Amino acid sequence: MIGKVGIGFLLGWLCLGSVVEARKPVVAIIVSDDHYRADTLLPQWGEKMARERGWDVRLIHGHGTGDLENMETLKEADIALLYLRRVAVPTEKMQILRDFLKAQKPLIAFRTSSHAFSLSFDGKKEAPEGYSQWKNFDAEVLGGNYHNHGPNHLPTQVTYTEAARNSPFFRDLPKTPWISQGSLYFTSPVDEKAVIFQYGSIEGRTEPLTWLRTSPWGGAVFYTALGHWNDFQDEAFLQMIVNAVETLTKE
């Protein structure tokens, strides 16, 4: 797995024009978000990928809570897709996630995962007994700095950086600007070693939107603040996820 040989190898061929065919990965989808309809949309997408691409998709679902069903299946996964929002997780299940990341396995995280394991914006709300938060997950794992978002009525203009032009994460995709209906997440500053692929903008403000970085344990982490329910109707967004899974699970 790329996470095990180091992200340096991955970054070394971001400029290659071709990508070898991937083996069929075991993909864990960890979802519990009733804010952007991810509880429904991401599992539906996973079912479609299992049918169309032959992925072995394992669903770990919290149904709006931190009581994640089937968390044990994460131990068998090649990659995890994370879409959670403000949940505390049973301590033993949080340890499974920590062990997954410490094993240098790759992670793809969406939008509210920047505050996946913090129950409140100010960080003062405490978890029930037997449950754990990971309040610095954004900074420690994702390499971001979420600290609010723009007005909900203002859509986000998505633009690409030069790093995205020849990246396998964006192969076969147009690099023209497009509009996401999700509000702009305020994410800066991000990890200075991260490779930023997309920026998001509203009038008077631009923020890093999508990037790749190395976790503290050496695994690849791909984060995007995209993930509004309308994004799941956008072919560029959906193909980006497919490309990310296939790129990060190369042997």
Short mmCIF file of C-alpha atoms in Angstrom, two decimals, residues 38-197:
data_model
loop_
_atom_site.label_atom_id
_atom_site.label_comp_id
_atom_site.label_asym_id
_atom_site.label_seq_id
_atom_site.Cartn_x
_atom_site.Cartn_y
_atom_site.Cartn_z
CA ALA A 38 -24.08 11.92 3.79
CA ASP A 39 -25.77 9.20 5.87
CA THR A 40 -27.68 8.29 2.73
CA LEU A 41 -25.61 9.58 -0.16
CA LEU A 42 -22.23 8.08 0.72
CA PRO A 43 -23.56 4.53 1.32
CA GLN A 44 -25.50 4.75 -1.95
CA TRP A 45 -22.33 5.77 -3.76
CA GLY A 46 -20.44 2.90 -2.10
CA GLU A 47 -23.04 0.39 -3.28
CA LYS A 48 -22.69 1.75 -6.80
CA MET A 49 -18.88 1.42 -6.69
CA ALA A 50 -19.19 -2.16 -5.48
CA ARG A 51 -21.43 -2.97 -8.46
CA GLU A 52 -19.59 -1.02 -11.12
CA ARG A 53 -15.95 -1.30 -10.04
CA GLY A 54 -15.91 -4.45 -7.98
CA TRP A 55 -14.69 -2.80 -4.79
CA ASP A 56 -15.22 -4.66 -1.55
CA VAL A 57 -17.12 -1.95 0.32
CA ARG A 58 -17.64 -2.21 4.08
CA LEU A 59 -20.15 0.21 5.64
CA ILE A 60 -19.49 1.50 9.16
CA HIS A 61 -22.57 3.55 10.02
CA GLY A 62 -23.44 5.67 13.04
CA HIS A 63 -26.88 6.89 11.90
CA GLY A 64 -26.23 10.39 13.27
CA THR A 65 -24.46 9.16 16.42
CA GLY A 66 -20.99 7.99 17.40
CA ASP A 67 -22.16 4.41 17.96
CA LEU A 68 -20.53 3.18 14.78
CA GLU A 69 -21.81 -0.21 13.61
CA ASN A 70 -19.35 -2.75 12.15
CA MET A 71 -16.26 -0.85 13.31
CA GLU A 72 -14.33 -4.12 13.51
CA THR A 73 -14.39 -4.34 9.71
CA LEU A 74 -12.01 -1.37 9.56
CA LYS A 75 -9.23 -3.77 10.57
CA GLU A 76 -9.57 -5.49 7.17
CA ALA A 77 -9.77 -2.34 5.05
CA ASP A 78 -7.15 -1.05 2.64
CA ILE A 79 -8.51 2.50 2.85
CA ALA A 80 -11.10 4.44 4.86
CA LEU A 81 -13.51 7.14 3.70
CA LEU A 82 -14.60 9.31 6.62
CA TYR A 83 -17.65 11.58 6.79
CA LEU A 84 -18.55 12.29 10.42
CA ARG A 85 -19.81 15.36 12.23
CA ARG A 86 -19.44 16.17 15.95
CA VAL A 87 -19.66 12.72 17.49
CA ALA A 88 -18.00 11.01 20.43
CA VAL A 89 -17.15 7.39 19.74
CA PRO A 90 -16.94 4.46 22.15
CA THR A 91 -13.34 4.44 23.32
CA GLU A 92 -12.58 0.95 22.03
CA LYS A 93 -13.90 1.89 18.57
CA MET A 94 -11.84 5.07 18.52
CA GLN A 95 -8.79 2.92 19.21
CA ILE A 96 -9.54 0.87 16.10
CA LEU A 97 -9.38 4.06 14.04
CA ARG A 98 -6.16 5.13 15.74
CA ASP A 99 -4.62 1.73 15.04
CA PHE A 100 -5.72 1.96 11.40
CA LEU A 101 -3.94 5.29 11.00
CA LYS A 102 -0.86 4.12 12.90
CA ALA A 103 -0.63 1.25 10.42
CA GLN A 104 -0.05 3.94 7.75
CA LYS A 105 -3.21 3.08 5.85
CA PRO A 106 -4.64 5.88 3.70
CA LEU A 107 -7.58 8.06 4.67
CA ILE A 108 -9.98 10.15 2.59
CA ALA A 109 -12.00 12.62 4.65
CA PHE A 110 -14.89 14.89 3.69
CA ARG A 111 -16.18 18.26 4.80
CA THR A 112 -17.45 17.95 8.42
CA SER A 113 -14.76 15.40 9.23
CA SER A 114 -12.66 18.42 10.15
CA HIS A 115 -14.78 18.50 13.30
CA ALA A 116 -15.67 14.81 13.33
CA PHE A 117 -14.78 14.10 16.95
CA SER A 118 -15.39 17.40 18.72
CA LEU A 119 -18.86 17.65 20.24
CA SER A 120 -18.98 21.44 20.30
CA PHE A 121 -17.49 24.37 18.43
CA ASP A 122 -15.81 25.74 21.56
CA GLY A 123 -14.53 22.32 22.63
CA LYS A 124 -16.10 22.58 26.07
CA LYS A 125 -18.70 19.83 25.76
CA GLU A 126 -17.47 16.60 27.32
CA ALA A 127 -18.07 13.07 26.09
CA PRO A 128 -20.18 10.61 28.09
CA GLU A 129 -18.38 7.99 30.13
CA GLY A 130 -16.93 5.28 27.90
CA TYR A 131 -16.82 7.56 24.86
CA SER A 132 -13.91 9.54 23.42
CA GLN A 133 -13.43 12.72 21.44
CA TRP A 134 -10.42 13.60 19.29
CA LYS A 135 -10.58 17.35 19.44
CA ASN A 136 -7.36 18.02 17.52
CA PHE A 137 -8.12 15.47 14.79
CA ASP A 138 -8.26 18.21 12.15
CA ALA A 139 -4.81 19.60 12.89
CA GLU A 140 -3.16 16.32 13.83
CA VAL A 141 -4.52 14.03 11.13
CA LEU A 142 -6.06 16.11 8.34
CA GLY A 143 -3.59 18.97 8.53
CA GLY A 144 -6.32 21.60 8.54
CA ASN A 145 -7.53 24.42 10.74
CA TYR A 146 -11.31 24.54 10.50
CA HIS A 147 -12.61 27.57 12.38
CA ASN A 148 -16.02 28.31 10.88
CA HIS A 149 -17.57 28.70 7.45
CA GLY A 150 -19.04 31.31 5.18
CA PRO A 151 -22.72 32.19 4.86
CA ASN A 152 -24.84 29.21 3.85
CA HIS A 153 -26.51 31.18 1.05
CA LEU A 154 -23.18 31.88 -0.70
CA PRO A 155 -21.99 29.04 -2.96
CA THR A 156 -18.28 28.25 -3.28
CA GLN A 157 -16.29 28.72 -6.49
CA VAL A 158 -13.93 25.78 -6.90
CA THR A 159 -10.63 26.33 -8.72
CA TYR A 160 -7.65 24.05 -9.36
CA THR A 161 -3.99 24.60 -8.59
CA GLU A 162 -1.10 23.75 -10.89
CA ALA A 163 -0.42 20.67 -8.74
CA ALA A 164 -3.79 19.25 -9.80
CA ARG A 165 -3.07 19.56 -13.51
CA ASN A 166 -1.13 16.32 -13.94
CA SER A 167 -2.13 14.62 -10.70
CA PRO A 168 -3.64 11.12 -10.80
CA PHE A 169 -6.24 12.38 -8.33
CA PHE A 170 -7.71 14.53 -11.11
CA ARG A 171 -6.98 12.46 -14.21
CA ASP A 172 -9.59 12.69 -16.97
CA LEU A 173 -11.24 15.65 -15.29
CA PRO A 174 -11.64 19.18 -16.67
CA LYS A 175 -9.71 21.71 -14.62
CA THR A 176 -12.17 24.53 -15.23
CA PRO A 177 -13.71 26.37 -12.24
CA TRP A 178 -17.10 25.17 -11.04
CA ILE A 179 -19.60 26.04 -8.31
CA SER A 180 -20.35 24.00 -5.21
CA GLN A 181 -23.54 24.90 -3.37
CA GLY A 182 -21.86 24.24 -0.02
CA SER A 183 -20.66 27.14 2.10
CA LEU A 184 -16.94 27.90 2.11
CA TYR A 185 -15.05 26.26 4.97
CA PHE A 186 -12.41 28.41 6.64
CA THR A 187 -9.46 26.01 6.76
CA SER A 188 -6.27 28.06 6.65
CA PRO A 189 -3.54 27.78 7.54
CA VAL A 190 -3.13 24.14 6.55
CA ASP A 191 -0.07 21.93 6.94
CA GLU A 192 2.75 23.73 5.14
CA LYS A 193 3.89 20.43 3.63
CA ALA A 194 0.45 19.62 2.21
CA VAL A 195 -0.07 19.62 -1.55
CA ILE A 196 -3.10 21.80 -2.22
CA PHE A 197 -5.16 20.79 -5.26
#
